mmCIF file of C-alpha atoms in Angstrom:
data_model
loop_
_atom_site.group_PDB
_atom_site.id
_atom_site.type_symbol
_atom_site.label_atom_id
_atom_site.label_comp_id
_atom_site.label_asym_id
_atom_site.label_seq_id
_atom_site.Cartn_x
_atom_site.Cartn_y
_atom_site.Cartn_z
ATOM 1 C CA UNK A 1 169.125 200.158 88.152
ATOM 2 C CA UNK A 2 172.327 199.722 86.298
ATOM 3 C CA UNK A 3 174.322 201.284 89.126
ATOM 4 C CA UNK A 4 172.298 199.087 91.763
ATOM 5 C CA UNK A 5 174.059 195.857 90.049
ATOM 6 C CA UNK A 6 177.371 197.168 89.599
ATOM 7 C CA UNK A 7 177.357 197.578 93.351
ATOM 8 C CA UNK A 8 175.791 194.583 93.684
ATOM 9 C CA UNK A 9 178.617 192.352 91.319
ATOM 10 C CA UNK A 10 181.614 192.827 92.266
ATOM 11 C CA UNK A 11 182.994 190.601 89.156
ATOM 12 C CA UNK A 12 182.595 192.438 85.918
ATOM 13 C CA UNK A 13 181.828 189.340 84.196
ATOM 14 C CA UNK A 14 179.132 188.425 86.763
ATOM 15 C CA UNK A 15 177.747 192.417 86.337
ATOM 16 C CA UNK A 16 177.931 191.704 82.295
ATOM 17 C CA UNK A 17 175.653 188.474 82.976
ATOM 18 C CA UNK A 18 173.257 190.331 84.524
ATOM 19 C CA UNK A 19 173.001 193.452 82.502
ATOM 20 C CA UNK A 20 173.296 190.904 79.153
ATOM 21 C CA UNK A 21 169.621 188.860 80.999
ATOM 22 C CA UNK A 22 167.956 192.367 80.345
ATOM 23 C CA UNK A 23 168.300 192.262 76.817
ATOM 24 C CA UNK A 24 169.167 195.824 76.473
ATOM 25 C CA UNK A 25 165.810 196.330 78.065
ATOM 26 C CA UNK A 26 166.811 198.663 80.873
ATOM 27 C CA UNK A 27 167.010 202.848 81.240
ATOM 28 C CA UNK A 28 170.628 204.174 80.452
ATOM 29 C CA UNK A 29 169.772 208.196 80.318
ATOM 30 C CA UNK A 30 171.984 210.999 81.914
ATOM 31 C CA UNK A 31 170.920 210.595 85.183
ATOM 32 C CA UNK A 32 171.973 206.265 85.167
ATOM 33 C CA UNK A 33 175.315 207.290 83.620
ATOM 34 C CA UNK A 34 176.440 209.311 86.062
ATOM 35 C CA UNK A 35 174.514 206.658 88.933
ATOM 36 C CA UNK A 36 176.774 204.316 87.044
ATOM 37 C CA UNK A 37 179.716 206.115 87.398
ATOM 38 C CA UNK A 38 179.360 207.485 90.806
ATOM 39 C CA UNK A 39 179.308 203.230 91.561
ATOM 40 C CA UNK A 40 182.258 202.493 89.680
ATOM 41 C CA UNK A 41 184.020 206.037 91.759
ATOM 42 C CA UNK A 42 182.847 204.158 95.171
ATOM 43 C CA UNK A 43 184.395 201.021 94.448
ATOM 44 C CA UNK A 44 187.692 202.647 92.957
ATOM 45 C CA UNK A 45 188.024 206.096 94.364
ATOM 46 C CA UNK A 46 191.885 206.364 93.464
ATOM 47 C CA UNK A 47 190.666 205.932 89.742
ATOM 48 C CA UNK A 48 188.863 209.853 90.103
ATOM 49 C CA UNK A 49 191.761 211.362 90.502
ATOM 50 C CA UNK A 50 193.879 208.911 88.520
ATOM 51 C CA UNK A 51 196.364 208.383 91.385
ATOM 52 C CA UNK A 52 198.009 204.616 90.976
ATOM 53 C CA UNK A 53 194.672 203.470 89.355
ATOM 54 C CA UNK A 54 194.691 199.966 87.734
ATOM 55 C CA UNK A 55 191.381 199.791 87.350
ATOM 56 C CA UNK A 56 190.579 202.509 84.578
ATOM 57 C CA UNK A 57 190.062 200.205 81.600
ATOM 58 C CA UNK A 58 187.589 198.606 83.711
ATOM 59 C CA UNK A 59 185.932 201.454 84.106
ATOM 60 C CA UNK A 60 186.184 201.495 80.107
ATOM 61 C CA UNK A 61 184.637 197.705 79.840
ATOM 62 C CA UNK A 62 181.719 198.525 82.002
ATOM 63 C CA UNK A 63 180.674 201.274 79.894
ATOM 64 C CA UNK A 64 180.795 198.773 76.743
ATOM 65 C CA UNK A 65 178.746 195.756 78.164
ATOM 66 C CA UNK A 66 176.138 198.570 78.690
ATOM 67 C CA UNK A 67 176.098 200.469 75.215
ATOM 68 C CA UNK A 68 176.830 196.941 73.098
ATOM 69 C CA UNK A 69 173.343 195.762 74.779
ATOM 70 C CA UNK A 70 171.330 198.847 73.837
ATOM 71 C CA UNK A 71 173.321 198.425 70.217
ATOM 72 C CA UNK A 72 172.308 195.185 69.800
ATOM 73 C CA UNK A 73 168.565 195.685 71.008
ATOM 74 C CA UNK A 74 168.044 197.657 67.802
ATOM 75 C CA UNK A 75 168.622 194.278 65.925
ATOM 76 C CA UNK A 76 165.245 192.840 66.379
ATOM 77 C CA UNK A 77 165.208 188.402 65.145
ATOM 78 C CA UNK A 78 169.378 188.822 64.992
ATOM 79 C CA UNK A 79 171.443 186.508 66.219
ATOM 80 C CA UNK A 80 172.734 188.709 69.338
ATOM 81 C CA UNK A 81 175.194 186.439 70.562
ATOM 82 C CA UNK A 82 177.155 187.412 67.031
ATOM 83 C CA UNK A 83 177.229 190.608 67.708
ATOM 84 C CA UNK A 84 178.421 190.629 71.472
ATOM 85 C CA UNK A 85 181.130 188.618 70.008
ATOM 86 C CA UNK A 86 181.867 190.992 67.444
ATOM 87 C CA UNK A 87 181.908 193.713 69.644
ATOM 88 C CA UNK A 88 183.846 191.856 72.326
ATOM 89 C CA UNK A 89 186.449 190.210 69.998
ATOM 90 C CA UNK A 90 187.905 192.455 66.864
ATOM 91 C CA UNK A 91 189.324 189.799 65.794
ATOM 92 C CA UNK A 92 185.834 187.992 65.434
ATOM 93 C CA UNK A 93 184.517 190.482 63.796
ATOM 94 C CA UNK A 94 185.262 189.090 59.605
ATOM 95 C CA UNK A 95 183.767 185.611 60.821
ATOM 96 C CA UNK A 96 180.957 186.683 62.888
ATOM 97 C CA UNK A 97 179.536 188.708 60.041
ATOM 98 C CA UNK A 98 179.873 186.588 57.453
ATOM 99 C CA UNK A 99 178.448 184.013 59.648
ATOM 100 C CA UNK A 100 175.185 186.164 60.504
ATOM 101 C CA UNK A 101 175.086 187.167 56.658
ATOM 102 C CA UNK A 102 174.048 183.590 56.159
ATOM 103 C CA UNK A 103 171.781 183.487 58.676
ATOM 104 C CA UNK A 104 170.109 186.705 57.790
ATOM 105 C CA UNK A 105 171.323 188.185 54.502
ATOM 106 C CA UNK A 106 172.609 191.109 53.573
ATOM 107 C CA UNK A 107 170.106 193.500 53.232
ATOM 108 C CA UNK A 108 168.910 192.478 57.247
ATOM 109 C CA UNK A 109 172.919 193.056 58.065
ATOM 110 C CA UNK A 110 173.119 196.120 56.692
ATOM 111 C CA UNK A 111 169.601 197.437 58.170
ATOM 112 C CA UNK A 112 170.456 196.313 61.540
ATOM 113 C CA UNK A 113 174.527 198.155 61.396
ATOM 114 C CA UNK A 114 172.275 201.114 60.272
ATOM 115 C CA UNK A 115 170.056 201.189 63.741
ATOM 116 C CA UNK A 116 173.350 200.391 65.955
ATOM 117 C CA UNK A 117 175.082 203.521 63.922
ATOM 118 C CA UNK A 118 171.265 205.413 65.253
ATOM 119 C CA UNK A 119 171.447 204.105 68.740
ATOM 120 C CA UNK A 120 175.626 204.811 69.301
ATOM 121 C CA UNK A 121 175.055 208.269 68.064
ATOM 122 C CA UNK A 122 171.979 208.847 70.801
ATOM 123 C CA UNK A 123 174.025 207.370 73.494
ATOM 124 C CA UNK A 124 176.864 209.543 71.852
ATOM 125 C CA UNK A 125 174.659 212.697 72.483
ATOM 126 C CA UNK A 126 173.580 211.580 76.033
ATOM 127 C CA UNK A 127 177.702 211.115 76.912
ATOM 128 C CA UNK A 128 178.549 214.554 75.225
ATOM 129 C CA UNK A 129 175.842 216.158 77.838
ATOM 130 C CA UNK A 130 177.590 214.746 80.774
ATOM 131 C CA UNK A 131 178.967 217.333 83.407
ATOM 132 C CA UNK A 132 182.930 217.750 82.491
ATOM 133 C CA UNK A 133 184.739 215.250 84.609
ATOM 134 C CA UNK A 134 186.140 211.258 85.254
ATOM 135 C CA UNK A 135 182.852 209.719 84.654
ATOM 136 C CA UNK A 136 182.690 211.795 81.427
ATOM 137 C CA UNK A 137 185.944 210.854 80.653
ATOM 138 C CA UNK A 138 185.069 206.700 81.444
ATOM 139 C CA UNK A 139 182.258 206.549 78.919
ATOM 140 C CA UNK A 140 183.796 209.026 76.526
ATOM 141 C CA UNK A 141 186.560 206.057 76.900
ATOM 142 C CA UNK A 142 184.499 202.981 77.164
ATOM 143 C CA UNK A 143 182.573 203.894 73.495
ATOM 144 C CA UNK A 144 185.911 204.902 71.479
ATOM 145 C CA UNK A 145 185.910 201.222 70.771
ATOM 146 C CA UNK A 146 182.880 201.134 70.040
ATOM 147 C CA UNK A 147 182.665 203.114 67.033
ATOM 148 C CA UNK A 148 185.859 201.824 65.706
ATOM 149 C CA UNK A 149 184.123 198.136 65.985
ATOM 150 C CA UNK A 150 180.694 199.775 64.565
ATOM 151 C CA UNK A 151 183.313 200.673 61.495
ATOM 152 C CA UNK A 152 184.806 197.443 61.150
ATOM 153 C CA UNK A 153 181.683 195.663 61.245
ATOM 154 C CA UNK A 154 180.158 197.789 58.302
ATOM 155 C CA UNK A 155 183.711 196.916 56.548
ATOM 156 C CA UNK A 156 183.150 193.185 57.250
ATOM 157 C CA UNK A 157 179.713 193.930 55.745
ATOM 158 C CA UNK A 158 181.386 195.289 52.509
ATOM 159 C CA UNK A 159 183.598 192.656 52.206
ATOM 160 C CA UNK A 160 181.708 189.645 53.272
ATOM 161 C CA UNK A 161 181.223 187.203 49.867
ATOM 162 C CA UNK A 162 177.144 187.516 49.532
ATOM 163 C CA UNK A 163 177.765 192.014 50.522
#
């Protein structure tokens, strides 16, 4: 399903719209992954063997809108918009959490960093059981960030005036 609307949005922010209107609500197991990356290898075949490719950190960003919605799924009544921000924008990150600290409080923040920690480290597992290769290599890419932002969200936690 995922792979049908990367082939089907050629934009990456129209293919982000689209998998963002599921809600995280959609299968991402071994078998999607590589679907998904076999799509993104169609539309950029130079970026498998890494011959003149501009397009890899795409690759990257396409993995991310994918995990950050079955991250943010876990957070049942939280504001998700904060934390696609937070996730999309380091810089955000300080503001956005103090900002859904308010809205929540802490003990809610902290729960809800503790199920996105649960749900990276399943995805995490699904990744490390990909076949060696580029599509391995894309979402081994594409969640790096991830769990440095995971991090510095838990820091804005600690740091945040009502943590």
């Amino acid at each position: 399903m995922i792979a049908r609307l990367f082939r089907e949005n050629m934009d990456i922010e129209a293919f982000r719209q689209k998998v963002v209107a599921f809600d995280g609500d959609f299968p991402f197991d071994k078998e999607d992954m590589i679907a998904l990356g076999d799509a993104y290898f169609e539309r950029y075949p130079d970026c498998f063997s890494n011959r003149n490719c501009q397009d890899v950190t795409l690759g990257y960003r396409m993995v991310r809108i994918c995990v950050i919605e079955k991250l943010v799924r876990r957070c049942e009544a939280v504001p998700r918009a904060i934390l696609r921000e937070a996730f999309g924008n380091a810089s955000s990150i300080q503001a956005g959490i103090e900002r859904l600290m308010r809205e929540i409080g802490v003990e809610r923040a902290l729960e809800c960093h503790r199920m996105m920690e649960e749900e990276l480290a399943a995805v995490q597992h699904v990744i490390d059981s990909l076949p060696v290769g580029m599509t391995k290599e894309r979402f081994i890419g594409g969640i790096s960030y991830l769990h440095n932002a995971l991090y510095l969200i838990r820091s804005a936690i600690d740091k945040a005036p009502l943590g």
